[in-house]
CSV table of C-alpha atoms and ligand atoms in Angstrom, one decimal:
chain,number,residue,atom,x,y,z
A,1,UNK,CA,-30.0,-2.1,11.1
A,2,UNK,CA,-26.7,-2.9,12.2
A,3,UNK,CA,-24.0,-0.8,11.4
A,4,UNK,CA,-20.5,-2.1,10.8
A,5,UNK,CA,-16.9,0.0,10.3
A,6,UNK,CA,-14.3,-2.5,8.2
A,7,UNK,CA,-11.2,0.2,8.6
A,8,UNK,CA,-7.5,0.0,9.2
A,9,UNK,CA,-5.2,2.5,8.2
A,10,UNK,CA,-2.7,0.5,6.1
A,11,UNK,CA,-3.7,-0.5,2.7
A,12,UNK,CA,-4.1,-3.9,1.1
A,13,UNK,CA,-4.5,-5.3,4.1
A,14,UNK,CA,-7.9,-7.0,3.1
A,15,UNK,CA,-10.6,-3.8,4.1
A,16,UNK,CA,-12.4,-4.2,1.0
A,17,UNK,CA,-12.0,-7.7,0.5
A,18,UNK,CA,-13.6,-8.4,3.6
A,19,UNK,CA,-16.7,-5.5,3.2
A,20,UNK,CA,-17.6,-6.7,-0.4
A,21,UNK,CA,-17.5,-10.8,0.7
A,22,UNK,CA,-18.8,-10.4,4.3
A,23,UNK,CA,-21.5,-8.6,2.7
A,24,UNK,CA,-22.2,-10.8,0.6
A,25,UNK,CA,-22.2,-14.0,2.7
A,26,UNK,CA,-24.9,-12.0,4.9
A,27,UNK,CA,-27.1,-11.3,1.5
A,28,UNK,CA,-26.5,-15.0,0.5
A,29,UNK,CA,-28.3,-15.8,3.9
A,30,UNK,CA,-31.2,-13.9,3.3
A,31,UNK,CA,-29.9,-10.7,5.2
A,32,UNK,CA,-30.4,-7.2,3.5
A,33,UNK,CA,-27.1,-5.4,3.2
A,34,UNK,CA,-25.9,-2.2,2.2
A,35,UNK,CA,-22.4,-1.3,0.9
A,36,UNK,CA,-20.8,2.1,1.6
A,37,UNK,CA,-18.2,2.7,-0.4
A,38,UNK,CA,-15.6,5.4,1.5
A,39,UNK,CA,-12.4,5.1,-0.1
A,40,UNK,CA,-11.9,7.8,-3.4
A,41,UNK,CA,-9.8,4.8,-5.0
A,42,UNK,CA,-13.4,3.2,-5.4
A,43,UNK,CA,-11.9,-0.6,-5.0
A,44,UNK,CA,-15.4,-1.7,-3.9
A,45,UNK,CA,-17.3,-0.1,-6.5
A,46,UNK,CA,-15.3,-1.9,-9.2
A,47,UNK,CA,-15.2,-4.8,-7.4
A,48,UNK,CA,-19.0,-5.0,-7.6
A,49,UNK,CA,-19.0,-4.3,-11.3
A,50,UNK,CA,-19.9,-0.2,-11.2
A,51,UNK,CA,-17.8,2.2,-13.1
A,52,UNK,CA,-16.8,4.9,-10.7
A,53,UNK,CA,-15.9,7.3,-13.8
A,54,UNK,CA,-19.6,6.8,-14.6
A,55,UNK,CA,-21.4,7.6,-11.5
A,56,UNK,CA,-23.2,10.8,-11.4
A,57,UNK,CA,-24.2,10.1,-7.3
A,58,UNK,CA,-21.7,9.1,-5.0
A,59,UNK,CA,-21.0,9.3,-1.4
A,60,UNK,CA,-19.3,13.2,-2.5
A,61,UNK,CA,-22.5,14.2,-2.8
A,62,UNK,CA,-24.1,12.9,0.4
A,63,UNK,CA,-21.1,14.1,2.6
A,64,UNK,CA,-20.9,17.8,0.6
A,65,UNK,CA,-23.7,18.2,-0.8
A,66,UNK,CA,-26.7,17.2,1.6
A,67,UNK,CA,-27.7,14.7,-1.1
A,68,UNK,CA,-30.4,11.9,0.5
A,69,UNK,CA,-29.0,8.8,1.1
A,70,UNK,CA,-32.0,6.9,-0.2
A,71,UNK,CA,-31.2,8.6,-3.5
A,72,UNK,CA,-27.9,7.2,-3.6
A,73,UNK,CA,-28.4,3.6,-3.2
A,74,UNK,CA,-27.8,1.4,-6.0
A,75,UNK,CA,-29.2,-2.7,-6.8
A,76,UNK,CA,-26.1,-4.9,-7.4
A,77,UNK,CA,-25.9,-8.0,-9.3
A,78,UNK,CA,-26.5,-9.6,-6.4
A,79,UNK,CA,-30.0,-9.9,-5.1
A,80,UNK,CA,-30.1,-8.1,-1.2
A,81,UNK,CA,-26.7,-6.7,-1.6
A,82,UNK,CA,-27.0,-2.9,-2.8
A,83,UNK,CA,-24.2,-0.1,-3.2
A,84,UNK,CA,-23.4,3.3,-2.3
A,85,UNK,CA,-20.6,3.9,-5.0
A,86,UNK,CA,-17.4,6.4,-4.6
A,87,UNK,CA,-15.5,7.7,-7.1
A,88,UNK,CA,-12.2,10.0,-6.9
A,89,UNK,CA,-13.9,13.0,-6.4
A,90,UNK,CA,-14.2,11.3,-2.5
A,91,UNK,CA,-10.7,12.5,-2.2
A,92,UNK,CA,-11.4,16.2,-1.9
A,93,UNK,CA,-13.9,15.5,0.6
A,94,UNK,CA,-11.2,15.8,3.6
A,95,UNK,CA,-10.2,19.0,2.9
A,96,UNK,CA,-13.6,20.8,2.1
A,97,UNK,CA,-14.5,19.4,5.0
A,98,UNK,CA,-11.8,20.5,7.3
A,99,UNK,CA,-13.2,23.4,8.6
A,100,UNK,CA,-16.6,22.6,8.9
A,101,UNK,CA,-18.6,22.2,12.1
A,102,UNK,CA,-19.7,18.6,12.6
A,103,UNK,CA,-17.7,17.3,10.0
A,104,UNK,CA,-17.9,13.9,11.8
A,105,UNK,CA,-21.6,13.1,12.4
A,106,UNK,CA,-22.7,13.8,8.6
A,107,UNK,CA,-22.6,10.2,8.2
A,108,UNK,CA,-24.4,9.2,11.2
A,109,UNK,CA,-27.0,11.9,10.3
A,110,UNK,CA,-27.7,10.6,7.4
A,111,UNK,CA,-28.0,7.4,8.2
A,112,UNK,CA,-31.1,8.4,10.9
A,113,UNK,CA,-32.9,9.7,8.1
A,114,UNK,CA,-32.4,7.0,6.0
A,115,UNK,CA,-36.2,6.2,4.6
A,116,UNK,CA,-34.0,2.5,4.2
A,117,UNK,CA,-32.7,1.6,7.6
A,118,UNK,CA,-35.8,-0.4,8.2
A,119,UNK,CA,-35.4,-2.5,5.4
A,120,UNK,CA,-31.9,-3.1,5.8
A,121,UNK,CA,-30.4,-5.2,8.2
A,122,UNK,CA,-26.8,-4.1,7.4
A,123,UNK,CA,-24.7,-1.1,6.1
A,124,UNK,CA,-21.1,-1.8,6.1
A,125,UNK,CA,-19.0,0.8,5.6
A,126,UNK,CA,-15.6,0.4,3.6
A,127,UNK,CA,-13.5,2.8,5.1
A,128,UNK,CA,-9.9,4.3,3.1
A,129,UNK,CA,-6.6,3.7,4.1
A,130,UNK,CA,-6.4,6.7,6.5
A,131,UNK,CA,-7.5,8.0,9.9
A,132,UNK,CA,-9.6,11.1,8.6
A,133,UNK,CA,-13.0,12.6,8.5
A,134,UNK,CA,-13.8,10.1,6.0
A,135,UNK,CA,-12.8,7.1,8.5
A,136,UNK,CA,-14.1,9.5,11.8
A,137,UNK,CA,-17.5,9.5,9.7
A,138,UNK,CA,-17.7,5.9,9.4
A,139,UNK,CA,-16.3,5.3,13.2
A,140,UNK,CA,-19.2,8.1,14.5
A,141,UNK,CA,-21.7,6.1,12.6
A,142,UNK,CA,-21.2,2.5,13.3
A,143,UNK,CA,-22.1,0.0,16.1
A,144,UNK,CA,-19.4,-2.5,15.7
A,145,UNK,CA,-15.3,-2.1,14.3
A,146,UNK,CA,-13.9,-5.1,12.0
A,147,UNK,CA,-10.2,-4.7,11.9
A,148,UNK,CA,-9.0,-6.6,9.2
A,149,UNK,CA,-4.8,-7.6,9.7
A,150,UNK,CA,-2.6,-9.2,7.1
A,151,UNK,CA,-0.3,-11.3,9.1
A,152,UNK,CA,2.6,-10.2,8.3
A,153,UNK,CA,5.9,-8.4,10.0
A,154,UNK,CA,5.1,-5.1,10.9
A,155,UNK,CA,1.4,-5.5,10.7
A,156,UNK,CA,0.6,-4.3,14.7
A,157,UNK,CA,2.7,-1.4,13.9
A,158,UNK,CA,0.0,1.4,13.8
A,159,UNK,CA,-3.0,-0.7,15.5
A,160,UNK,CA,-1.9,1.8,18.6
A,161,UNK,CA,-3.2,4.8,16.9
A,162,UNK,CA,-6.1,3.2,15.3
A,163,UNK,CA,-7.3,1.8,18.8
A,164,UNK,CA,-6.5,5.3,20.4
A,165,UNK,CA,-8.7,6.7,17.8
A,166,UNK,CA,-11.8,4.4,18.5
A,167,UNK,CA,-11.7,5.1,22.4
A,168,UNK,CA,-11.2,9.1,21.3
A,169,UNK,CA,-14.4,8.3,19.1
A,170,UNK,CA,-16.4,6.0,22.2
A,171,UNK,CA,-15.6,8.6,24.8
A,172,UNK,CA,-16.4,12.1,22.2
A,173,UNK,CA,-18.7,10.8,20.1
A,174,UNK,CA,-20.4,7.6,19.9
A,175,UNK,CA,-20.4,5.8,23.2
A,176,UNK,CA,-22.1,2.6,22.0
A,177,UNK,CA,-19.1,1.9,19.7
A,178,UNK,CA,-17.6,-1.8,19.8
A,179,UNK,CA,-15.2,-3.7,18.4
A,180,UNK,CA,-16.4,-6.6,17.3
A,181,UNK,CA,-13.5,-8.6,16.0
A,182,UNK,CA,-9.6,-8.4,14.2
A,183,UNK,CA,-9.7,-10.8,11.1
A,184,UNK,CA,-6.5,-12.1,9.8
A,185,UNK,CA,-6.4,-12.0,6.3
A,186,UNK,CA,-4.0,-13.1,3.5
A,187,UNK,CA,-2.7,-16.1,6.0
A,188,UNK,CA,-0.4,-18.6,4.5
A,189,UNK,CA,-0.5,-21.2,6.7
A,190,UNK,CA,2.7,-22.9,5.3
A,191,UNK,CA,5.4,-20.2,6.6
A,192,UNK,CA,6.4,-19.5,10.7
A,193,UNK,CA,6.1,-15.8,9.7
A,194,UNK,CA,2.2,-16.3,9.7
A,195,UNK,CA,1.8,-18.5,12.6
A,196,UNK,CA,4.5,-16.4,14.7
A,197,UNK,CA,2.4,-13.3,13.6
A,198,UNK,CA,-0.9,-14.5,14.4
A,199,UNK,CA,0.7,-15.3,18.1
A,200,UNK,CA,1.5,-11.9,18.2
A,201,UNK,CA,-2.0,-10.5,17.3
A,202,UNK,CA,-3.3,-13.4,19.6
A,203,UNK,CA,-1.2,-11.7,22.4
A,204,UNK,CA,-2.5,-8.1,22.1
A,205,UNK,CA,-6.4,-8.7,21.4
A,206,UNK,CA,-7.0,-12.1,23.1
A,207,UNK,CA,-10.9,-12.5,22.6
A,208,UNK,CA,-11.0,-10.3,20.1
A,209,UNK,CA,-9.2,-12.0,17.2
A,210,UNK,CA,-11.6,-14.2,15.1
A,211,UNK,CA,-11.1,-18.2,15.0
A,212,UNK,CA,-11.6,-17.8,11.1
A,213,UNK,CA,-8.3,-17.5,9.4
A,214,UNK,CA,-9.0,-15.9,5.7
A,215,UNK,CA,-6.2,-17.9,3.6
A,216,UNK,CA,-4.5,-16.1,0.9
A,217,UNK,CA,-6.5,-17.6,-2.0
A,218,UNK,CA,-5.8,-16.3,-5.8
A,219,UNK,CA,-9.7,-16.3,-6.2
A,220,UNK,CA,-9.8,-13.9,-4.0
A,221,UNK,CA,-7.4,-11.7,-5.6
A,222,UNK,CA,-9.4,-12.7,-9.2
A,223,UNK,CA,-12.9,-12.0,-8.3
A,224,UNK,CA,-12.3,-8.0,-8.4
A,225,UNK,CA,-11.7,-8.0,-11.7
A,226,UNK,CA,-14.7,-9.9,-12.8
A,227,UNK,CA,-16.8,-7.7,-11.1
A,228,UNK,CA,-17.9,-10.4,-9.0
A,229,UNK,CA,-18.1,-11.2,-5.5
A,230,UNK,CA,-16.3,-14.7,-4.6
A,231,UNK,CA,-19.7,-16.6,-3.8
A,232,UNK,CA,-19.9,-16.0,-7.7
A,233,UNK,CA,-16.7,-16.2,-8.8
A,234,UNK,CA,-15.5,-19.0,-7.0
A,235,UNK,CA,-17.9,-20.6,-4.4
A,236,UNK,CA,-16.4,-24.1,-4.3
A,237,UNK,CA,-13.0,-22.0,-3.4
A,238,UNK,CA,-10.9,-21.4,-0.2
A,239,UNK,CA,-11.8,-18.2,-0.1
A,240,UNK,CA,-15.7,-19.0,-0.2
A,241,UNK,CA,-15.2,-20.9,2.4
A,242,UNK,CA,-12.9,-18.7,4.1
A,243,UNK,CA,-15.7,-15.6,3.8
A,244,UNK,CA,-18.5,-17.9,4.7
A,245,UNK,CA,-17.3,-19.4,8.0
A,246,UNK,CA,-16.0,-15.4,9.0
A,247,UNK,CA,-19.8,-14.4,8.2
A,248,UNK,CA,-21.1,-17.1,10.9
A,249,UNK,CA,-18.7,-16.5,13.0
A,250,UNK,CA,-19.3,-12.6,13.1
A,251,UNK,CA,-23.0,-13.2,13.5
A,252,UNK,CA,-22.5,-15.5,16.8
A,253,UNK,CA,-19.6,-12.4,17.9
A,254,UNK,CA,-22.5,-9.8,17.4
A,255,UNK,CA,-25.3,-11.8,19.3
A,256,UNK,CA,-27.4,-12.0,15.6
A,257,UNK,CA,-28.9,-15.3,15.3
A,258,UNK,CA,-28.3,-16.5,11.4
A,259,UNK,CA,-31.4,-16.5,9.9
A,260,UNK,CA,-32.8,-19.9,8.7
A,261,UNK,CA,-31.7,-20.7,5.1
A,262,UNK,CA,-33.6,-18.9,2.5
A,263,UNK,CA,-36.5,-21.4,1.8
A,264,UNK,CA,-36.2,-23.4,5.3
A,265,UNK,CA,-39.3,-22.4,7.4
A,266,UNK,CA,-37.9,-23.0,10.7
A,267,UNK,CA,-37.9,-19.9,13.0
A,268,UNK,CA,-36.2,-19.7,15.9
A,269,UNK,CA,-38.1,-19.2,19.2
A,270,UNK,CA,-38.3,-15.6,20.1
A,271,UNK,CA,-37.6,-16.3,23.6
A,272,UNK,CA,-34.4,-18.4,22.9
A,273,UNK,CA,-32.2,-15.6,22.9
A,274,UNK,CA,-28.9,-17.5,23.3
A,275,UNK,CA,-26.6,-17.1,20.6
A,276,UNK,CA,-25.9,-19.7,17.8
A,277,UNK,CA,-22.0,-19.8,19.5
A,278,UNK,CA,-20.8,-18.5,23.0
A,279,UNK,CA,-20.4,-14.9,22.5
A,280,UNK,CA,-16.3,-14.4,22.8
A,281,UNK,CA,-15.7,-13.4,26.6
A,282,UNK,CA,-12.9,-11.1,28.2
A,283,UNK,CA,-11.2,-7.4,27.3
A,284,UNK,CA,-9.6,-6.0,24.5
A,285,UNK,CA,-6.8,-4.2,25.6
A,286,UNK,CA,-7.9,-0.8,24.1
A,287,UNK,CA,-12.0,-1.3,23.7
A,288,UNK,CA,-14.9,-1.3,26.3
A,289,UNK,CA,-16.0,-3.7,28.2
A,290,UNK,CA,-18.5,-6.1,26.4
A,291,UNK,CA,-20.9,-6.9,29.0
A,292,UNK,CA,-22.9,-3.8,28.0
A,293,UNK,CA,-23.6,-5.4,24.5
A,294,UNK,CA,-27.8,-5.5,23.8
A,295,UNK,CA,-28.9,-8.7,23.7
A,296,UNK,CA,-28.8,-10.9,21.4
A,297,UNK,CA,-31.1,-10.1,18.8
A,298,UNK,CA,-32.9,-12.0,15.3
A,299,UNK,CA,-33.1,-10.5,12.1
A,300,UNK,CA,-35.9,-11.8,10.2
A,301,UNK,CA,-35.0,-13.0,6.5
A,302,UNK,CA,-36.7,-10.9,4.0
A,303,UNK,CA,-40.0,-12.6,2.7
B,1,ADP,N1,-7.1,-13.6,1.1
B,1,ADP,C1,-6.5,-13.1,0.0
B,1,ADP,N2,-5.8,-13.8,-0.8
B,1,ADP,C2,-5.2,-13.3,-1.9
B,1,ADP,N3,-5.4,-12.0,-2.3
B,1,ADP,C3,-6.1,-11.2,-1.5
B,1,ADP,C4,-6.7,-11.7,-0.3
B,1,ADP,N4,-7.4,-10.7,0.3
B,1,ADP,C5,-7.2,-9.6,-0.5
B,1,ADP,N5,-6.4,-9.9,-1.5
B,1,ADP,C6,-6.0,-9.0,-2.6
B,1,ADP,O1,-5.0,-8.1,-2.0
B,1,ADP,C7,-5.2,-6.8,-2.4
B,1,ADP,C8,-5.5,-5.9,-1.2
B,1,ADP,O2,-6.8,-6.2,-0.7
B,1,ADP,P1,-7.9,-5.2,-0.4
B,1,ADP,O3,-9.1,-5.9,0.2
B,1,ADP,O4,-8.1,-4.3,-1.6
B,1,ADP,O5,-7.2,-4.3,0.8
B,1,ADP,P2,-7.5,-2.9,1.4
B,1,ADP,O6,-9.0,-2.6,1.1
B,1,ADP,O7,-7.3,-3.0,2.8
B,1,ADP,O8,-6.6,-1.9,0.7
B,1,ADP,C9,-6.3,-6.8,-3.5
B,1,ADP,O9,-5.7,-6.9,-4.7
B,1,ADP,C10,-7.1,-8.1,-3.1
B,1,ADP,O10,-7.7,-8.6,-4.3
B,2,MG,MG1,-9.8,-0.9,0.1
């Protein structure tokens, strides 16, 4: 089970967005995925049509409460793609938590005692707008970071602290911490601002910064609403598109070979281990070296 951390500490920059369509572009191909939902404003929850107000079990109760994590997973419309809901009571975690020993690994705990974590392949974790023990949970837990960026003025303002926090984390707490990738979202192509932006990102994370530019795309913006994930809502659309081409492209960044197509019976040679795509080489400025990644690894598809 691979573990992945979709945070930045701005809002609206495209954090849930990217958890709720990744996910689902890795459960459309056959891949079992699990949703965390960390944010008390619950945006993911909705946005795969649960009610937070209605929720007797969420991730309060794991992180307070000692509360299983098996017991806490929900099915969602969507066949392979499951939830672990929030709601606002999420928000008081931080500060019940404040003084508690081992605040940070509850998470991470959790997730080695998950009865689940051999049927999953993945558990992204949707982490809130903020560089707390909610986010420190999620960071002490996970494998890989996605850093989602809006290009826009002022977006690299703060990506200092956030990288300083993920080295704090790598050295502390989780050595095996990676970042796997910083994913442009809301581009509009049309305006200098974007592309003079993007150069900017470019220049500070080099390798780092995904190929796959996620347009703005007033799908996108709908599908929330509808309770749907774009695949649903609008799979001939840009943002489909946009979501599906990131999920490849993640896979090859990761070293996980795509699994075949759901009904295709071709299986890759277990001792081809070469990724689908060259994995991206070099440094970021503020991340380990990747030459101590595993190697590339398959994930079955689900019978
Ligand atoms: N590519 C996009 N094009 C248009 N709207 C988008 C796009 N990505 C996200 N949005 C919208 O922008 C808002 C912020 O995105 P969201 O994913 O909720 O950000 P975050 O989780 O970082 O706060 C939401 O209303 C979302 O629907
Ligand atoms: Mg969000």
């Amino acid at each position: 089970m691979q573990r992945i951390a979709v945070i930045n500490q701005k809002g609206g920059v495209g954090k849930t967005t990217t958890t709720v369509n990744l996910g689902a572009a890795l459960a459309h191909r056959g891949l079992r995925v699990l949703l965390l939902d960390m944010d008390p404003q619950a945006n993911l929850t909705v946005h795969v049509d649960k009610r937070p107000d209605l929720e007797g079990s969420t991730l309060t109760s794991l992180l307070l409460d000692d509360q299983k994590l098996d017991a806490l997973v929900q099915e969602t419309g969507l066949p392979n793609l499951f939830v672990v809901p929030s709601d606002t009571s999420l928000a008081g975690v931080e500060q019940v938590l404040a003084n508690r020993i081992g605040r940070e690994t509850i998470l991470r705990e959790a997730l080695e005692t998950f009865a689940g974590r051999t049927s999953f392949d993945f558990v992204l974790f949707d982490c809130p707008p903020s560089l707390g023990v909610l986010s420190a949970n999620a960071l002490v837990a996970a494998d890989w970071v996605v850093i989602p960026m809006q290009a826009e003025y002022l977006s690299l303002q703060g990506m200092a602290k956030l990288l300083e926090v993920i080295q704090l984390v790598q050295k502390r707490l989780n050595p095996q911490l990676k970042i796997a990738c910083v994913l442009p979202c809301m581009v509009d192509a049309r305006t200098n601002l974007s592309t003079e932006v993007l150069r900017e990102i470019d220049t500070h994370f080099g390798s780092l910064l995904t190929r796959t530019r996620i347009r703005n795309n007033v799908k996108l913006a709908e599908a929330p609403s509808f309770g749907r994930t774009i695949f649903e809502h609008a799979p001939d659309s840009n943002g489909a598109r946009d979501y599906a081409a990131f999920a490849d492209e993640f896979l090859a960044m990761i070293g996980v070979r795509a699994p075949a197509a759901v009904g295709n019976d071709e299986v890759p040679s277990p001792t081809d281990d070469s990724p689908e795509v060259e994995p991206l080489a070099g440094e970021p400025p503020a991340a380990p070296a990747r030459d101590d990644e595993p190697p590339p690894r398959e994930i079955a598809a689900e019978a």
